[in-house]
Amino acid sequence: MSEEASLYLSKLMSLWEQERKTTHERFVEERQQKTLEERVESGLAIRDLSLIETDAAPGDRTLLWVLPMREDALEEVRVGVGAPVRLWWDAPDSAEAVIGTVSRKKLGKLGIMIDGWPPERLETGSFHLDLDEPQTTFERGKAALQRFMKAETSSDIGRLREVLFGERTAQWQKESTPSAIDVALNAPQRAAVSHAMCALDVALIHGPPGTGKTRTLVEVIRQAVQRGERVLATAASNTAVDNLAERLVQAGIRVVRLGHPARVSEAIEAQTLDALLEETEVYKMTRKWIIDANALRRKIDQKQARQSLSRSERRELVGEMRRLFRDARKQREGTMQSILEQADVVCSTATGADSRLLGDMHFDLVVLDEATQATDPIALVPFSRGRRIVMAGDPCQLPPTVIDLQAERQGLGQTLFERLAKTSSLMQMLEIQYRMHKDIMAFPSQSMYEGRLQAAVDNATHRLEELEGVQVDPLRDRACLLIDTAGKGWEEVRKEDDPSTSNPGQAERVAAECRRLLGRGVAPSELVVITPYAAQVRLLRTMLVEEIQAGLEIGSVDGFQGREKEAVVVDLVRSNDGGELGFLQDVRRMNVALTRAKRFLLVIGDSATLGGHPYYEAFFEHCEQAGDWMSAWDDDAPPFEM
């Protein structure tokens, strides 16, 4: 390994530890500054739980079923499936606390996965639960970094390290037309597939919004499977993994989805490892052992309650109970290994690729979708299992989430995809988009994609009024419209107890515009309001309660990346004398917001505040020149009349 690569990986390890420390401190600070009652009220904790059942899980783990004393406790808590948690008695940060992950939520009880066997104290009394920092994520990222630092140059990891960290250029095999390629792919998509299949080390696919990135990746994977390769398909989020897995199943590929069924979409649940295991005879046999083991647990509890259990009898019963769990776990692990080995494609999140279920399993091809949202340590987790790598993403959309600002600025916020994209020969860009009307597409294409995006024929001119039941609006007769609030006096506000920003006056206008759209006949489920500030989200939700109940969505920019709607209203919020932009300074966030709409995009913002920034100045000028600009003074969005 070169000195340059060694120094970079060492720096990355240091930044990763810094991010871990900052994340830990934030969680600890919250636990220490708020009482248990305050954390419960905030939805960050649950008090007074009891253990009611256990189940054997692969990898020497145990699934705990816990029940809160209060029936409505799970409805109020913000601890979702997949969240790391800690179970505790005297103090949440004590050495006795049990670390786990929420695996299921159903029928008023919570399933929590822990390593090993639960301590006896957990089985005999009540305890509390707090949301915890993602320790597994940091551990797996650290382990991946160590594998890349220690790998021999002759190994697959060593060879990939040379390309990923600039020690040598990527290698390519002679270009050939892939066999039986999906004929519905357009020319840039076909070129991207061929590009990926010719790569001997690393290939990048740049997929701007609506350009069919997932469809292209599915074809890359299908081609790899056809030539006998085993594939690990990953993404930064569960949603993206599910989307990819669902498309692969539709293409007739044998897929196994790692991750508990409760974490994945219903469409792919039957392909989860757990669901496939449940179809086997081994599962049915071991389920009987689990039932017997839990019966022994109840027997122990009953005898203890009557004070009729001797120490020797307890030791014998507990030993038998644990033997049944151990045997069940061993049998299930063997069957799961067999299922995984028979799969053409294993799908998981990037961090999930370090699952103990995969052991030392290696893959001919590793695909990472949403590569521009994965920090380097997370990206290296699946890469350490591969011979070849294909990354797909869009560096013009949201970056990875990094809490420590110093670590972000020093390099943790920049991804491998972004650095490698500077070598143009590694990347193919998809240029034909199938989502946006050409007028909606125009500014994002010019500002972020060098003017290279093209609108496909079917969507280039589609309009809201072409949808069933939607009327033409003569006052909003554009596919893209900017309402300039300059001079209205709608100033932003920030409350002492809330670090987020809101704008009540502008929120009123946003609500009026939403009602006008719905009055035209737009289905509430096809309309979304996107705003970068949580305080504005909360405010708008109080103004549009009935519309939300009917299906209208209101949320942050981050929550809508990868999604689309027929109509989108973007509320930019900021309005101040100092031209302060906050979140909006990251124009990638704005690019996401502007590229969610299919047929109608309405943006509401203050040019006096935003116009000092080159990007927003260009946006206002573009809208004015295109005839897509109007002043908030022109009308007050009166109710639409059929």
XYZ file of C-alpha atoms in Angstrom:
642
model
C 0.000 0.000 0.000
C 1.313 3.415 -0.951
C 2.136 5.986 1.724
C -0.565 8.281 0.319
C -3.289 5.601 0.615
C -2.069 4.632 4.072
C -2.214 8.222 5.283
C -5.663 8.739 3.816
C -7.111 5.588 5.398
C -5.546 6.519 8.745
C -7.094 9.965 8.494
C -10.440 8.411 7.596
C -10.224 6.150 10.637
C -9.541 9.174 12.837
C -12.499 11.104 11.375
C -14.757 8.069 11.817
C -13.790 7.811 15.496
C -14.380 11.547 15.851
C -17.864 11.159 14.354
C -18.549 8.236 16.649
C -17.446 10.223 19.703
C -19.610 13.231 18.778
C -22.632 11.026 18.119
C -22.132 9.241 21.449
C -21.786 12.518 23.325
C -24.976 13.851 21.793
C -26.968 10.823 22.952
C -25.365 10.820 26.406
C -26.005 14.551 26.795
C -29.675 14.068 25.973
C -29.975 11.242 28.506
C -28.219 13.255 31.211
C -29.974 16.572 30.655
C -33.488 15.125 30.616
C -35.160 12.988 33.258
C -36.595 9.613 32.317
C -40.078 11.148 32.441
C -39.002 13.918 30.051
C -37.451 11.404 27.649
C -40.611 9.303 27.782
C -42.671 12.405 27.040
C -40.352 13.223 24.102
C -40.764 9.716 22.697
C -37.114 8.773 23.321
C -37.640 6.218 26.085
C -40.047 3.668 27.569
C -40.242 2.952 31.278
C -41.222 -0.230 33.130
C -40.902 -3.075 30.628
C -40.865 -6.794 31.351
C -39.470 -9.747 29.411
C -42.271 -12.115 28.350
C -40.652 -14.418 25.773
C -37.358 -15.209 24.044
C -36.480 -16.753 20.704
C -33.207 -18.099 19.304
C -31.681 -16.041 16.503
C -28.726 -16.754 14.192
C -25.239 -15.594 15.079
C -25.444 -16.400 18.801
C -28.155 -13.782 19.259
C -31.446 -13.787 21.158
C -34.731 -12.096 20.273
C -36.368 -10.654 23.384
C -40.082 -9.934 23.427
C -40.721 -7.172 25.952
C -43.998 -5.690 27.137
C -44.437 -2.143 28.517
C -46.606 -1.664 31.590
C -48.594 1.106 29.861
C -50.661 -0.145 26.923
C -50.150 3.019 24.823
C -46.381 3.294 25.428
C -45.415 2.018 21.968
C -47.715 4.500 20.253
C -45.862 7.442 21.792
C -42.263 6.310 21.416
C -40.123 7.335 18.428
C -38.067 4.147 18.622
C -38.706 2.412 15.292
C -37.727 -0.941 13.843
C -33.958 -1.073 13.293
C -33.234 1.507 15.997
C -30.401 0.795 18.449
C -31.578 0.777 22.078
C -30.267 0.129 25.579
C -32.141 -1.678 28.353
C -31.265 -0.573 31.873
C -32.209 -0.635 35.561
C -30.354 1.947 37.665
C -28.894 4.286 35.018
C -28.989 4.201 31.192
C -25.218 4.653 30.872
C -24.213 2.074 33.473
C -21.990 -0.875 32.572
C -24.922 -3.229 33.250
C -27.058 -1.792 30.421
C -27.950 -4.301 27.696
C -27.411 -3.088 24.126
C -29.812 -4.246 21.412
C -31.693 -3.395 18.223
C -35.447 -3.080 17.761
C -36.429 -5.929 15.459
C -40.228 -5.930 15.578
C -43.201 -3.954 16.874
C -46.556 -5.685 17.045
C -49.619 -6.133 19.234
C -48.363 -3.816 21.964
C -45.032 -5.575 22.414
C -41.511 -4.954 21.189
C -38.990 -7.424 19.756
C -35.380 -6.578 20.623
C -32.354 -8.436 19.251
C -29.323 -8.750 21.538
C -25.997 -10.539 21.317
C -25.690 -13.707 23.380
C -28.039 -14.616 26.198
C -29.894 -12.034 28.347
C -28.577 -11.470 31.878
C -30.635 -13.090 34.609
C -31.661 -9.718 36.013
C -33.478 -8.974 32.748
C -35.586 -12.085 33.231
C -36.675 -11.430 36.790
C -37.904 -7.820 37.017
C -38.843 -4.614 35.238
C -36.418 -2.388 33.331
C -36.384 0.717 31.107
C -35.463 1.433 27.477
C -33.676 4.376 25.853
C -32.847 5.133 22.231
C -29.111 4.623 21.669
C -26.452 5.706 19.182
C -25.835 3.375 16.195
C -22.879 1.485 17.649
C -23.139 -1.374 15.136
C -22.806 1.070 12.245
C -19.616 2.517 13.703
C -18.179 -0.902 14.560
C -18.777 -2.217 11.055
C -17.340 0.900 9.444
C -14.247 0.621 11.618
C -13.831 -3.070 10.805
C -14.097 -2.343 7.074
C -11.432 0.358 7.310
C -9.134 -2.052 9.144
C -9.651 -4.718 6.463
C -8.639 -2.257 3.740
C -5.640 -1.041 5.742
C -4.305 -4.534 6.432
C -5.106 -6.285 3.130
C -2.311 -7.772 1.054
C -1.780 -6.056 -2.287
C -2.403 -9.335 -4.124
C -5.869 -9.796 -2.570
C -9.130 -8.501 -4.045
C -9.363 -5.897 -1.282
C -5.776 -4.816 -1.922
C -6.413 -4.504 -5.665
C -9.631 -2.520 -5.129
C -7.856 -0.313 -2.586
C -5.336 0.685 -5.253
C -8.117 1.915 -7.539
C -10.395 3.432 -4.869
C -7.584 5.456 -3.290
C -5.664 6.497 -6.379
C -2.731 4.082 -6.381
C -3.463 2.921 -9.933
C -5.992 3.394 -12.701
C -8.944 1.070 -13.161
C -8.691 -1.763 -15.664
C -11.195 -2.650 -18.401
C -11.821 -5.673 -20.565
C -12.593 -5.416 -24.277
C -16.029 -3.920 -24.847
C -18.685 -6.317 -26.068
C -22.440 -6.092 -26.452
C -24.119 -7.703 -23.414
C -26.224 -10.741 -24.270
C -30.034 -10.427 -24.306
C -29.972 -6.890 -22.971
C -33.257 -5.254 -21.966
C -34.414 -3.769 -25.282
C -36.474 -1.120 -23.468
C -33.326 0.591 -22.180
C -32.411 3.869 -23.852
C -28.990 4.530 -25.371
C -27.330 6.082 -22.256
C -28.693 3.257 -20.096
C -27.355 0.613 -22.485
C -23.992 2.382 -22.526
C -23.947 2.380 -18.710
C -24.687 -1.365 -18.596
C -21.906 -2.100 -21.070
C -19.574 0.202 -19.125
C -20.288 -1.653 -15.885
C -19.888 -5.089 -17.439
C -16.495 -4.201 -18.937
C -15.067 -2.921 -15.650
C -12.538 -5.234 -14.004
C -12.332 -3.142 -10.840
C -14.682 -0.180 -10.429
C -17.387 1.516 -12.509
C -19.636 4.469 -11.686
C -23.149 5.205 -12.955
C -24.341 8.784 -12.479
C -28.138 8.757 -12.252
C -29.803 12.203 -12.054
C -33.451 12.281 -10.901
C -35.866 10.240 -12.985
C -33.265 8.787 -15.349
C -33.919 5.112 -14.558
C -30.905 4.405 -12.368
C -32.556 1.444 -10.638
C -33.659 -0.116 -13.930
C -30.110 0.216 -15.227
C -28.674 -1.405 -12.104
C -31.136 -4.284 -12.376
C -29.879 -4.933 -15.910
C -26.246 -4.806 -14.749
C -27.055 -7.396 -12.076
C -29.069 -9.549 -14.495
C -26.180 -9.571 -16.958
C -23.747 -10.549 -14.193
C -26.002 -13.418 -13.058
C -26.329 -14.619 -16.658
C -22.589 -15.011 -16.921
C -22.491 -17.023 -13.689
C -21.486 -14.357 -11.185
C -22.770 -14.042 -7.624
C -23.872 -10.538 -6.696
C -24.179 -8.562 -3.471
C -26.635 -5.703 -4.093
C -26.597 -2.947 -1.470
C -27.726 0.618 -0.860
C -27.417 3.224 1.870
C -31.091 2.885 2.925
C -33.577 0.059 3.425
C -36.006 1.743 1.018
C -33.507 1.720 -1.843
C -32.544 -1.906 -1.135
C -36.206 -2.948 -1.190
C -36.794 -1.118 -4.462
C -33.804 -2.813 -6.066
C -34.746 -6.245 -4.680
C -38.348 -5.927 -5.873
C -37.212 -5.092 -9.403
C -34.778 -8.032 -9.382
C -37.544 -10.437 -8.372
C -39.703 -9.093 -11.197
C -36.801 -9.831 -13.551
C -36.874 -13.486 -12.462
C -33.702 -13.448 -10.375
C -33.354 -15.517 -7.185
C -32.971 -12.963 -4.423
C -32.418 -13.246 -0.688
C -33.004 -10.066 1.287
C -30.994 -9.802 4.498
C -32.749 -7.959 7.290
C -35.799 -8.732 9.355
C -39.168 -8.728 7.512
C -40.374 -5.924 9.802
C -37.730 -3.636 8.290
C -38.532 -4.288 4.649
C -41.449 -3.498 2.364
C -44.336 -5.946 2.036
C -43.525 -6.429 -1.656
C -40.208 -8.091 -0.835
C -41.048 -9.716 2.515
C -41.320 -13.211 1.002
C -37.672 -12.935 -0.152
C -36.246 -12.165 3.279
C -33.953 -14.739 4.806
C -36.318 -15.128 7.756
C -39.321 -15.772 5.513
C -37.431 -18.306 3.393
C -36.244 -20.061 6.571
C -39.816 -20.346 7.835
C -40.682 -22.399 4.742
C -38.206 -25.151 5.702
C -38.721 -28.308 7.771
C -35.807 -27.286 9.995
C -37.700 -24.187 11.100
C -40.787 -26.194 12.009
C -38.683 -28.601 14.053
C -36.754 -25.887 15.879
C -39.918 -23.918 16.525
C -41.088 -26.838 18.662
C -37.836 -26.618 20.639
C -38.371 -22.867 21.197
C -41.920 -23.511 22.461
C -40.588 -26.116 24.887
C -37.866 -23.718 26.079
C -40.361 -20.938 26.770
C -42.573 -23.404 28.613
C -39.586 -24.115 30.869
C -39.171 -20.364 31.412
C -42.778 -20.081 32.565
C -42.310 -23.088 34.827
C -39.285 -21.438 36.440
C -41.209 -18.177 36.943
C -44.190 -19.989 38.485
C -42.048 -22.034 40.873
C -40.101 -18.919 41.885
C -43.334 -17.071 42.579
C -44.422 -19.924 44.897
C -40.899 -20.051 46.390
C -40.783 -23.758 45.598
C -37.698 -23.766 43.367
C -34.422 -25.022 44.791
C -31.094 -23.789 43.505
C -30.192 -27.148 41.963
C -33.593 -27.497 40.267
C -33.318 -23.986 38.840
C -29.834 -24.764 37.526
C -31.144 -27.910 35.834
C -34.206 -26.222 34.283
C -32.223 -23.200 33.075
C -29.585 -25.505 31.585
C -32.219 -27.465 29.656
C -33.885 -24.263 28.468
C -30.615 -22.842 27.172
C -29.683 -26.143 25.486
C -32.938 -26.073 23.512
C -32.231 -22.486 22.406
C -28.626 -23.324 21.498
C -29.602 -26.351 19.407
C -32.356 -24.401 17.631
C -29.950 -21.603 16.796
C -27.317 -23.991 15.420
C -29.805 -25.803 13.172
C -31.241 -22.560 11.850
C -27.814 -21.105 11.097
C -26.904 -24.102 8.957
C -30.138 -23.835 6.973
C -29.707 -20.094 6.480
C -26.201 -20.625 5.134
C -27.601 -23.061 2.582
C -30.286 -20.559 1.497
C -27.710 -17.796 1.061
C -25.345 -19.995 -0.928
C -28.106 -20.887 -3.404
C -29.121 -17.257 -4.061
C -28.081 -15.495 -7.276
C -28.209 -12.137 -5.494
C -28.004 -11.219 -1.821
C -29.562 -7.830 -1.019
C -28.817 -5.788 2.094
C -28.072 -2.304 3.312
C -24.417 -1.308 3.086
C -23.920 -1.812 6.834
C -25.952 -5.037 6.713
C -23.344 -6.497 4.350
C -21.208 -7.181 7.420
C -23.839 -9.507 8.867
C -22.385 -12.532 10.607
C -24.770 -14.638 8.541
C -22.561 -14.005 5.502
C -19.473 -15.320 7.287
C -16.518 -15.037 4.892
C -18.773 -15.154 1.806
C -17.278 -13.409 -1.240
C -19.025 -12.064 -4.343
C -17.988 -11.546 -7.948
C -19.826 -8.228 -8.100
C -20.820 -5.746 -5.399
C -23.346 -3.063 -6.337
C -23.807 0.019 -4.138
C -26.822 2.187 -4.924
C -27.133 5.627 -3.284
C -23.330 5.624 -3.195
C -23.301 9.404 -2.766
C -25.168 9.014 0.541
C -22.735 6.519 2.076
C -19.678 7.727 3.967
C -16.464 5.975 2.970
C -16.338 3.622 6.001
C -19.907 2.468 5.248
C -19.198 2.023 1.529
C -16.143 -0.098 2.340
C -18.283 -2.579 4.299
C -19.805 -4.242 1.196
C -16.739 -3.502 -0.953
C -14.619 -5.758 1.258
C -16.669 -8.730 0.021
C -16.255 -8.085 -3.711
C -14.044 -8.695 -6.717
C -15.651 -5.922 -8.798
C -17.616 -2.837 -7.757
C -20.365 -0.834 -9.445
C -21.439 2.357 -7.692
C -24.545 4.339 -8.631
C -25.660 7.693 -7.301
C -25.940 11.412 -7.883
C -23.444 13.798 -6.249
C -25.850 16.653 -7.052
C -28.358 15.371 -4.495
C -28.162 14.987 -0.710
C -24.795 13.982 0.787
C -24.213 11.526 3.639
C -25.376 12.556 7.103
C -22.368 13.536 9.225
C -23.021 14.968 12.698
C -19.529 16.218 13.514
C -19.094 19.342 11.366
C -15.301 19.311 11.652
C -15.133 15.687 10.498
C -17.450 16.543 7.620
C -15.297 19.446 6.465
C -12.075 17.419 6.763
C -13.300 14.756 4.353
C -15.894 12.473 5.929
C -18.663 14.330 4.103
C -17.162 13.612 0.674
C -17.790 10.156 -0.758
C -15.695 7.753 -2.795
C -18.140 8.245 -5.655
C -17.519 12.003 -5.708
C -13.739 11.633 -5.706
C -13.694 8.903 -8.342
C -16.175 10.831 -10.531
C -13.386 13.325 -11.216
C -11.860 10.592 -13.378
C -14.329 10.838 -16.255
C -13.434 7.449 -17.757
C -14.864 5.702 -14.681
C -18.361 7.177 -14.995
C -21.313 6.953 -17.351
C -24.153 9.438 -16.932
C -27.810 8.677 -17.615
C -29.259 11.635 -19.513
C -32.885 10.883 -20.437
C -35.298 11.512 -17.569
C -38.825 10.087 -17.388
C -40.277 12.127 -14.523
C -40.372 15.869 -15.080
C -42.106 18.150 -17.553
C -39.373 19.800 -19.626
C -40.012 23.185 -17.974
C -39.538 21.667 -14.499
C -36.380 19.932 -15.688
C -34.848 23.005 -17.347
C -33.202 24.765 -14.395
C -31.882 21.638 -12.616
C -30.374 20.513 -15.921
C -28.657 23.839 -16.512
C -27.502 24.429 -12.932
C -26.408 20.933 -11.885
C -26.047 18.683 -14.934
C -24.291 20.836 -17.546
C -27.523 21.086 -19.552
C -27.293 17.391 -20.483
C -30.700 16.197 -19.236
C -33.374 15.454 -21.820
C -37.059 14.916 -21.136
C -38.436 11.687 -22.598
C -41.203 12.185 -25.159
C -43.950 10.814 -22.902
C -43.343 13.281 -20.078
C -41.846 16.306 -21.831
C -45.152 18.179 -22.025
C -47.479 16.341 -19.644
C -49.681 18.591 -17.464
C -51.866 18.282 -14.379
C -55.071 18.856 -16.346
C -54.388 15.670 -18.304
C -55.091 13.717 -15.117
C -58.664 12.548 -14.645
C -60.793 15.084 -12.800
C -58.202 17.906 -12.767
C -59.244 21.298 -14.159
C -57.163 23.936 -15.956
C -56.186 26.849 -13.700
C -55.853 30.069 -15.762
C -54.050 31.809 -12.868
C -51.471 29.028 -12.538
C -51.186 28.010 -16.180
C -47.569 26.819 -16.037
C -45.830 23.517 -15.321
C -43.275 25.398 -13.229
C -44.138 28.511 -11.239
C -42.171 30.674 -8.806
C -44.076 32.949 -6.415
C -41.802 35.736 -5.180
C -42.739 36.947 -1.681
C -40.317 39.918 -1.635
C -41.837 42.901 0.135
C -44.737 41.027 1.731
C -43.260 41.353 5.209
C -43.470 37.622 5.895
C -40.468 37.459 8.185
C -38.981 34.206 9.446
C -39.109 33.501 13.196
C -37.212 31.274 15.602
C -38.478 30.423 19.068
C -36.175 30.221 22.084
C -36.919 26.537 22.697
C -36.689 25.532 19.012
C -33.488 25.823 16.917
C -35.485 25.446 13.686
C -36.935 28.292 11.584
C -40.520 28.967 10.551
C -42.346 31.652 8.580
C -46.020 31.977 9.591
C -46.987 34.450 6.867
C -45.468 32.372 4.108
C -46.999 29.221 5.602
C -50.459 30.793 5.224
C -49.751 31.366 1.544
C -48.456 27.815 1.090
C -51.636 26.450 2.678
C -53.768 28.627 0.356
C -51.868 27.400 -2.717
C -52.344 23.775 -1.613
C -56.089 24.305 -1.231
C -56.223 25.896 -4.670
C -54.472 22.866 -6.196
C -56.806 20.476 -4.401
C -59.730 22.619 -5.538
C -58.676 21.971 -9.132
C -59.197 18.272 -8.511
C -55.619 17.191 -7.748
C -55.742 14.112 -5.530
C -54.319 14.842 -2.043
C -52.152 11.732 -2.355
C -50.494 13.243 -5.442
C -49.561 16.519 -3.759
C -46.656 17.103 -1.408
C -45.266 20.147 0.388
C -41.488 20.122 0.832
C -39.707 22.551 3.134
C -36.177 22.454 4.590
C -37.159 23.379 8.166
C -38.798 21.122 10.754
C -40.514 24.087 12.431
C -42.208 24.999 9.139
C -43.235 21.377 8.630
C -44.914 21.382 12.037
C -46.613 24.725 11.387
C -47.977 23.670 7.997
C -49.289 20.434 9.463
C -51.406 22.420 11.932
C -52.820 24.502 9.064
C -53.656 21.597 6.743
C -55.016 18.957 9.128
C -57.999 17.913 7.001
C -55.924 17.826 3.832
C -53.328 15.624 5.530
C -56.057 13.241 6.672
C -57.138 13.030 3.019
C -53.609 12.073 1.896
C -51.564 15.287 1.518
C -47.932 14.913 2.623
C -45.790 17.599 4.242
C -42.175 16.878 5.018
C -38.509 17.796 4.819
C -36.266 17.664 1.768
C -34.339 14.714 3.213
C -37.524 12.655 3.523
C -38.365 12.946 -0.172
C -35.106 12.099 -1.921
C -35.810 9.247 -4.324
C -39.554 9.974 -4.401
C -41.874 11.774 -6.810
C -45.380 13.263 -6.940
C -47.577 14.709 -9.671
C -47.563 18.125 -7.956
C -45.049 19.596 -5.525
C -45.067 22.839 -3.524
C -41.636 23.927 -2.250
C -41.601 26.396 0.662
C -38.170 28.029 1.057
C -39.065 29.726 4.395
C -36.098 32.085 4.732
C -36.880 35.808 4.800
C -34.540 38.124 6.700
C -32.642 41.386 6.239
C -29.233 39.723 6.467
C -29.660 37.308 3.558
C -29.026 34.355 5.864
C -29.803 31.046 4.159
C -28.864 28.296 6.635
C -29.675 24.869 5.168
C -30.374 26.417 1.770
C -26.687 27.172 1.236
C -26.281 23.518 0.302
C -27.795 23.772 -3.184
C -27.924 19.982 -3.456
C -30.836 20.170 -0.998
C -32.619 22.590 -3.307
C -31.875 20.387 -6.308
C -33.649 17.496 -4.601
C -36.681 19.663 -3.852
C -36.907 20.957 -7.435
C -36.764 17.503 -9.011
C -39.595 15.677 -7.184
C -42.488 17.011 -9.338
C -43.773 15.304 -12.456
C -46.392 17.712 -13.849
C -46.470 20.815 -11.639
C -43.871 22.533 -9.474
C -44.652 25.590 -7.359
C -41.824 27.298 -5.467
C -42.515 30.030 -2.887
C -39.588 32.164 -1.737
C -38.256 35.641 -1.026
C -35.909 36.944 -3.759
C -34.738 39.785 -1.490
C -33.270 37.223 0.929
C -32.297 34.431 -1.462
C -31.116 36.494 -4.423
C -27.728 37.243 -2.879
C -26.664 33.639 -3.471
C -25.526 32.880 -7.061
C -27.600 29.698 -7.342
C -30.852 31.309 -6.219
C -30.159 34.438 -8.232
C -29.836 32.206 -11.313
C -33.058 30.392 -10.391
C -35.060 33.623 -10.063
C -33.621 34.924 -13.343
C -34.392 31.652 -15.108
C -38.025 31.712 -13.945
C -38.455 35.353 -14.930
C -37.021 34.802 -18.422
C -39.127 31.663 -18.922
C -42.323 33.432 -17.846
C -42.564 31.222 -14.747
C -42.324 34.102 -12.228
C -45.136 35.887 -10.424
C -45.265 38.170 -7.406
C -47.091 37.181 -4.243
C -48.773 40.585 -4.603
C -50.564 39.475 -7.795
C -53.191 37.479 -5.889
C -53.718 35.697 -2.594
C -54.412 32.241 -4.079
C -58.202 32.604 -3.926
C -60.233 29.383 -3.725
C -60.433 27.666 -7.091
C -63.852 27.684 -8.682
C -64.821 24.949 -11.139
